[in-house]
Amino acid sequence: MSEQQSSTQVGIIVVAHADYGSAMLRTAEFILGTLSDCTSISVDIAQEVPETVRRLDDAAQRLDKGAGVIILTDMFGGTPTNLALSLLGSHNVEVVTGVNLPMLLKVFTCREKPLAELAKLAGEAGTKGIVVAGNLIRRCNAGAGIAVFNSRAPRVSDNRIEAPFANPTAAGRIDLGERLDLSVEKISP
């Protein structure tokens, strides 16, 4: 992942237990292509806390090209978050907890936004990306007016579930791109 890009972009740091952060960045890169101005920092028993804080501080300085840095952590109250919060007074950073893939993709595709706005969008995307799919399907199939696939081989085309439908009288379909706000038009450069 390269670290050279436009100075108007917010830098991104994923701080998480073990290898979760690096796996998240690899997954985002698989979906979006080459990523820049980002890094992950693992928090585990192999690293002393002062060393981890030093690495986090160095990354924040290196990745802030003028627009600030968003730090995404795995869970509120955990060591990664607590360490990240220590930078709030000394760096232009915002910390958002509960990182998941929809949140991370939103951050990468909207990083030209101001830091505070990007943090708000990240939180919204992370929350919106958490779905109890079975409940959604049961609610839609109960007559909510949206056709949803049944358990037999759904077909997805252009981010839409096409077939088979469990509710043939439904007025619409679930649009996966709208649900996660990650349609091709919104993530393409």
mmCIF file of C-alpha atoms in Angstrom:
data_model
loop_
_atom_site.group_PDB
_atom_site.id
_atom_site.type_symbol
_atom_site.label_atom_id
_atom_site.label_comp_id
_atom_site.label_asym_id
_atom_site.label_seq_id
_atom_site.Cartn_x
_atom_site.Cartn_y
_atom_site.Cartn_z
ATOM 1 C CA MET A 1 0.000 0.000 0.000
ATOM 2 C CA SER A 2 1.602 3.239 -1.081
ATOM 3 C CA GLU A 3 1.719 6.292 1.140
ATOM 4 C CA GLN A 4 1.793 8.963 -1.561
ATOM 5 C CA GLN A 5 -1.454 10.598 -2.669
ATOM 6 C CA SER A 6 -3.190 13.943 -2.634
ATOM 7 C CA SER A 7 -2.568 16.149 0.403
ATOM 8 C CA THR A 8 -6.316 16.785 0.659
ATOM 9 C CA GLN A 9 -7.045 13.234 1.734
ATOM 10 C CA VAL A 10 -7.454 12.173 5.328
ATOM 11 C CA GLY A 11 -4.893 9.590 6.465
ATOM 12 C CA ILE A 12 -6.242 6.288 7.801
ATOM 13 C CA ILE A 13 -4.968 4.158 10.667
ATOM 14 C CA VAL A 14 -6.661 0.933 11.760
ATOM 15 C CA VAL A 15 -5.675 0.023 15.327
ATOM 16 C CA ALA A 16 -6.891 -3.356 16.505
ATOM 17 C CA HIS A 17 -6.115 -6.450 18.492
ATOM 18 C CA ALA A 18 -3.775 -8.951 16.830
ATOM 19 C CA ASP A 19 -3.902 -8.947 12.993
ATOM 20 C CA TYR A 20 -7.473 -7.707 12.569
ATOM 21 C CA GLY A 21 -6.412 -4.261 11.275
ATOM 22 C CA SER A 22 -3.993 -5.544 8.657
ATOM 23 C CA ALA A 23 -6.570 -8.102 7.486
ATOM 24 C CA MET A 24 -9.159 -5.317 7.149
ATOM 25 C CA LEU A 25 -6.782 -3.232 5.014
ATOM 26 C CA ARG A 26 -5.917 -6.228 2.809
ATOM 27 C CA THR A 27 -9.628 -6.877 2.296
ATOM 28 C CA ALA A 28 -10.313 -3.224 1.428
ATOM 29 C CA GLU A 29 -7.430 -3.306 -1.036
ATOM 30 C CA PHE A 30 -8.855 -6.479 -2.594
ATOM 31 C CA ILE A 31 -12.156 -4.640 -3.174
ATOM 32 C CA LEU A 32 -10.948 -1.122 -4.049
ATOM 33 C CA GLY A 33 -7.492 -1.678 -5.496
ATOM 34 C CA THR A 34 -4.258 -0.080 -4.323
ATOM 35 C CA LEU A 35 -4.683 2.023 -1.190
ATOM 36 C CA SER A 36 -2.564 4.955 -0.071
ATOM 37 C CA ASP A 37 -1.890 6.961 3.079
ATOM 38 C CA CYS A 38 -3.014 4.182 5.392
ATOM 39 C CA THR A 39 -1.556 1.715 7.852
ATOM 40 C CA SER A 40 -2.571 -0.704 10.564
ATOM 41 C CA ILE A 41 -1.166 -1.072 14.032
ATOM 42 C CA SER A 42 -1.541 -4.333 15.905
ATOM 43 C CA VAL A 43 -1.977 -4.362 19.645
ATOM 44 C CA ASP A 44 -0.850 -7.599 21.241
ATOM 45 C CA ILE A 45 1.209 -8.933 24.140
ATOM 46 C CA ALA A 46 4.383 -9.040 22.037
ATOM 47 C CA GLN A 47 4.613 -5.216 22.055
ATOM 48 C CA GLU A 48 5.032 -3.035 25.116
ATOM 49 C CA VAL A 49 2.432 -0.270 25.455
ATOM 50 C CA PRO A 50 4.948 2.614 25.122
ATOM 51 C CA GLU A 51 6.270 1.085 21.882
ATOM 52 C CA THR A 52 2.746 0.768 20.476
ATOM 53 C CA VAL A 53 1.964 4.391 21.406
ATOM 54 C CA ARG A 54 5.219 5.500 19.721
ATOM 55 C CA ARG A 55 4.279 3.604 16.538
ATOM 56 C CA LEU A 56 0.791 5.135 16.612
ATOM 57 C CA ASP A 57 2.232 8.628 17.131
ATOM 58 C CA ASP A 58 4.720 8.132 14.270
ATOM 59 C CA ALA A 59 1.961 6.880 11.946
ATOM 60 C CA ALA A 60 -0.289 9.845 12.772
ATOM 61 C CA GLN A 61 2.538 12.301 12.015
ATOM 62 C CA ARG A 62 3.500 10.518 8.777
ATOM 63 C CA LEU A 63 -0.061 10.166 7.439
ATOM 64 C CA ASP A 64 -1.299 13.669 8.251
ATOM 65 C CA LYS A 65 -0.650 15.563 5.029
ATOM 66 C CA GLY A 66 -2.828 18.467 6.134
ATOM 67 C CA ALA A 67 -6.321 16.984 6.316
ATOM 68 C CA GLY A 68 -5.841 15.018 9.539
ATOM 69 C CA VAL A 69 -6.012 11.313 10.305
ATOM 70 C CA ILE A 70 -8.963 9.090 11.130
ATOM 71 C CA ILE A 71 -8.145 6.273 13.521
ATOM 72 C CA LEU A 72 -10.490 3.298 13.316
ATOM 73 C CA THR A 73 -10.367 0.909 16.270
ATOM 74 C CA ASP A 74 -11.946 -2.454 16.871
ATOM 75 C CA MET A 75 -13.981 -1.756 20.030
ATOM 76 C CA PHE A 76 -14.725 1.016 22.454
ATOM 77 C CA GLY A 77 -13.034 0.490 25.814
ATOM 78 C CA GLY A 78 -10.374 -1.838 24.431
ATOM 79 C CA THR A 79 -6.644 -1.161 24.573
ATOM 80 C CA PRO A 80 -6.419 -0.124 20.883
ATOM 81 C CA THR A 81 -9.053 2.570 21.449
ATOM 82 C CA ASN A 82 -7.531 3.725 24.716
ATOM 83 C CA LEU A 83 -4.125 4.106 23.060
ATOM 84 C CA ALA A 84 -5.628 5.941 20.074
ATOM 85 C CA LEU A 85 -7.486 8.346 22.362
ATOM 86 C CA SER A 86 -4.145 9.431 23.787
ATOM 87 C CA LEU A 87 -3.461 11.248 20.468
ATOM 88 C CA LEU A 88 -6.563 13.454 20.544
ATOM 89 C CA GLY A 89 -4.812 16.314 22.320
ATOM 90 C CA SER A 90 -1.601 16.290 20.304
ATOM 91 C CA HIS A 91 -2.655 15.475 16.709
ATOM 92 C CA ASN A 92 -5.390 16.375 14.246
ATOM 93 C CA VAL A 93 -7.123 13.004 14.609
ATOM 94 C CA GLU A 94 -10.568 11.578 15.136
ATOM 95 C CA VAL A 95 -11.150 8.141 16.668
ATOM 96 C CA VAL A 96 -14.068 5.976 15.531
ATOM 97 C CA THR A 97 -14.633 2.625 17.224
ATOM 98 C CA GLY A 98 -16.194 -0.630 16.014
ATOM 99 C CA VAL A 99 -14.461 -0.786 12.649
ATOM 100 C CA ASN A 100 -16.058 -3.120 10.121
ATOM 101 C CA LEU A 101 -15.709 -3.473 6.367
ATOM 102 C CA PRO A 102 -18.579 -1.140 5.385
ATOM 103 C CA MET A 103 -17.079 1.555 7.637
ATOM 104 C CA LEU A 104 -13.600 1.099 6.213
ATOM 105 C CA LEU A 105 -14.810 1.179 2.601
ATOM 106 C CA LYS A 106 -16.808 4.346 3.302
ATOM 107 C CA VAL A 107 -13.725 6.005 4.785
ATOM 108 C CA PHE A 108 -11.583 5.122 1.763
ATOM 109 C CA THR A 109 -14.199 6.336 -0.711
ATOM 110 C CA CYS A 110 -14.971 9.613 1.096
ATOM 111 C CA ARG A 111 -11.596 10.618 2.491
ATOM 112 C CA GLU A 112 -11.579 13.972 0.694
ATOM 113 C CA LYS A 113 -14.294 15.118 3.141
ATOM 114 C CA PRO A 114 -13.318 17.145 6.228
ATOM 115 C CA LEU A 115 -12.165 14.953 9.121
ATOM 116 C CA ALA A 116 -15.194 15.562 11.370
ATOM 117 C CA GLU A 117 -17.626 14.822 8.526
ATOM 118 C CA LEU A 118 -15.682 11.704 7.545
ATOM 119 C CA ALA A 119 -15.829 10.438 11.139
ATOM 120 C CA LYS A 120 -19.610 10.927 11.156
ATOM 121 C CA LEU A 121 -19.971 9.099 7.822
ATOM 122 C CA ALA A 122 -17.765 6.274 9.107
ATOM 123 C CA GLY A 123 -19.958 5.760 12.155
ATOM 124 C CA GLU A 124 -23.111 5.779 10.045
ATOM 125 C CA ALA A 125 -21.705 3.304 7.509
ATOM 126 C CA GLY A 126 -20.479 0.988 10.254
ATOM 127 C CA THR A 127 -23.880 0.971 11.919
ATOM 128 C CA LYS A 128 -25.769 0.584 8.634
ATOM 129 C CA GLY A 129 -23.535 -2.341 7.684
ATOM 130 C CA ILE A 130 -24.678 -4.393 10.670
ATOM 131 C CA VAL A 131 -27.754 -6.336 9.618
ATOM 132 C CA VAL A 132 -29.462 -9.361 11.105
ATOM 133 C CA ALA A 133 -30.128 -10.734 7.641
ATOM 134 C CA GLY A 134 -32.602 -13.396 8.709
ATOM 135 C CA ASN A 135 -34.821 -10.799 10.376
ATOM 136 C CA LEU A 136 -34.653 -8.574 7.296
ATOM 137 C CA ILE A 137 -35.652 -11.444 5.023
ATOM 138 C CA ARG A 138 -38.458 -12.596 7.315
ATOM 139 C CA ARG A 139 -39.820 -9.021 7.582
ATOM 140 C CA CYS A 140 -39.702 -8.537 3.807
ATOM 141 C CA ASN A 141 -41.266 -11.902 3.097
ATOM 142 C CA ALA A 142 -44.082 -11.151 5.554
ATOM 143 C CA GLY A 143 -45.493 -8.553 3.177
ATOM 144 C CA ALA A 144 -43.411 -5.442 3.631
ATOM 145 C CA GLY A 145 -43.502 -5.032 -0.128
ATOM 146 C CA ILE A 146 -39.930 -5.976 -0.965
ATOM 147 C CA ALA A 147 -39.021 -9.159 -2.786
ATOM 148 C CA VAL A 148 -36.156 -11.025 -1.155
ATOM 149 C CA PHE A 149 -34.510 -14.261 -2.207
ATOM 150 C CA ASN A 150 -35.353 -17.504 -0.471
ATOM 151 C CA SER A 151 -32.794 -20.089 0.624
ATOM 152 C CA ARG A 152 -32.387 -21.504 -2.897
ATOM 153 C CA ALA A 153 -29.457 -20.006 -4.811
ATOM 154 C CA PRO A 154 -30.125 -16.293 -5.078
ATOM 155 C CA ARG A 155 -28.715 -14.586 -8.150
ATOM 156 C CA VAL A 156 -26.993 -11.236 -7.674
ATOM 157 C CA SER A 157 -26.570 -8.946 -10.662
ATOM 158 C CA ASP A 158 -25.409 -5.319 -10.556
ATOM 159 C CA ASN A 159 -25.673 -5.295 -6.748
ATOM 160 C CA ARG A 160 -29.322 -6.440 -6.894
ATOM 161 C CA ILE A 161 -30.798 -9.691 -5.715
ATOM 162 C CA GLU A 162 -32.581 -10.887 -8.850
ATOM 163 C CA ALA A 163 -34.044 -14.332 -8.136
ATOM 164 C CA PRO A 164 -35.597 -16.480 -6.865
ATOM 165 C CA PHE A 165 -38.172 -14.309 -5.100
ATOM 166 C CA ALA A 166 -39.977 -15.517 -2.007
ATOM 167 C CA ASN A 167 -42.708 -12.887 -2.328
ATOM 168 C CA PRO A 168 -43.882 -12.703 -5.952
ATOM 169 C CA THR A 169 -46.408 -9.940 -5.176
ATOM 170 C CA ALA A 170 -43.782 -7.610 -3.735
ATOM 171 C CA ALA A 171 -43.506 -4.115 -5.104
ATOM 172 C CA GLY A 172 -39.719 -3.947 -5.143
ATOM 173 C CA ARG A 173 -36.387 -5.601 -4.509
ATOM 174 C CA ILE A 174 -33.603 -5.171 -2.002
ATOM 175 C CA ASP A 175 -30.786 -3.170 -3.559
ATOM 176 C CA LEU A 176 -27.538 -4.242 -1.927
ATOM 177 C CA GLY A 177 -25.721 -1.142 -3.167
ATOM 178 C CA GLU A 178 -28.253 1.184 -1.561
ATOM 179 C CA ARG A 179 -28.349 -0.814 1.667
ATOM 180 C CA LEU A 180 -24.614 -0.415 2.217
ATOM 181 C CA ASP A 181 -24.185 2.724 0.074
ATOM 182 C CA LEU A 182 -21.434 0.947 -1.845
ATOM 183 C CA SER A 183 -22.822 0.703 -5.348
ATOM 184 C CA VAL A 184 -20.287 0.603 -8.135
ATOM 185 C CA GLU A 185 -20.849 4.260 -8.986
ATOM 186 C CA LYS A 186 -20.075 5.283 -5.398
ATOM 187 C CA ILE A 187 -16.832 3.315 -5.021
ATOM 188 C CA SER A 188 -15.352 3.756 -8.458
ATOM 189 C CA PRO A 189 -12.637 6.435 -8.668
#
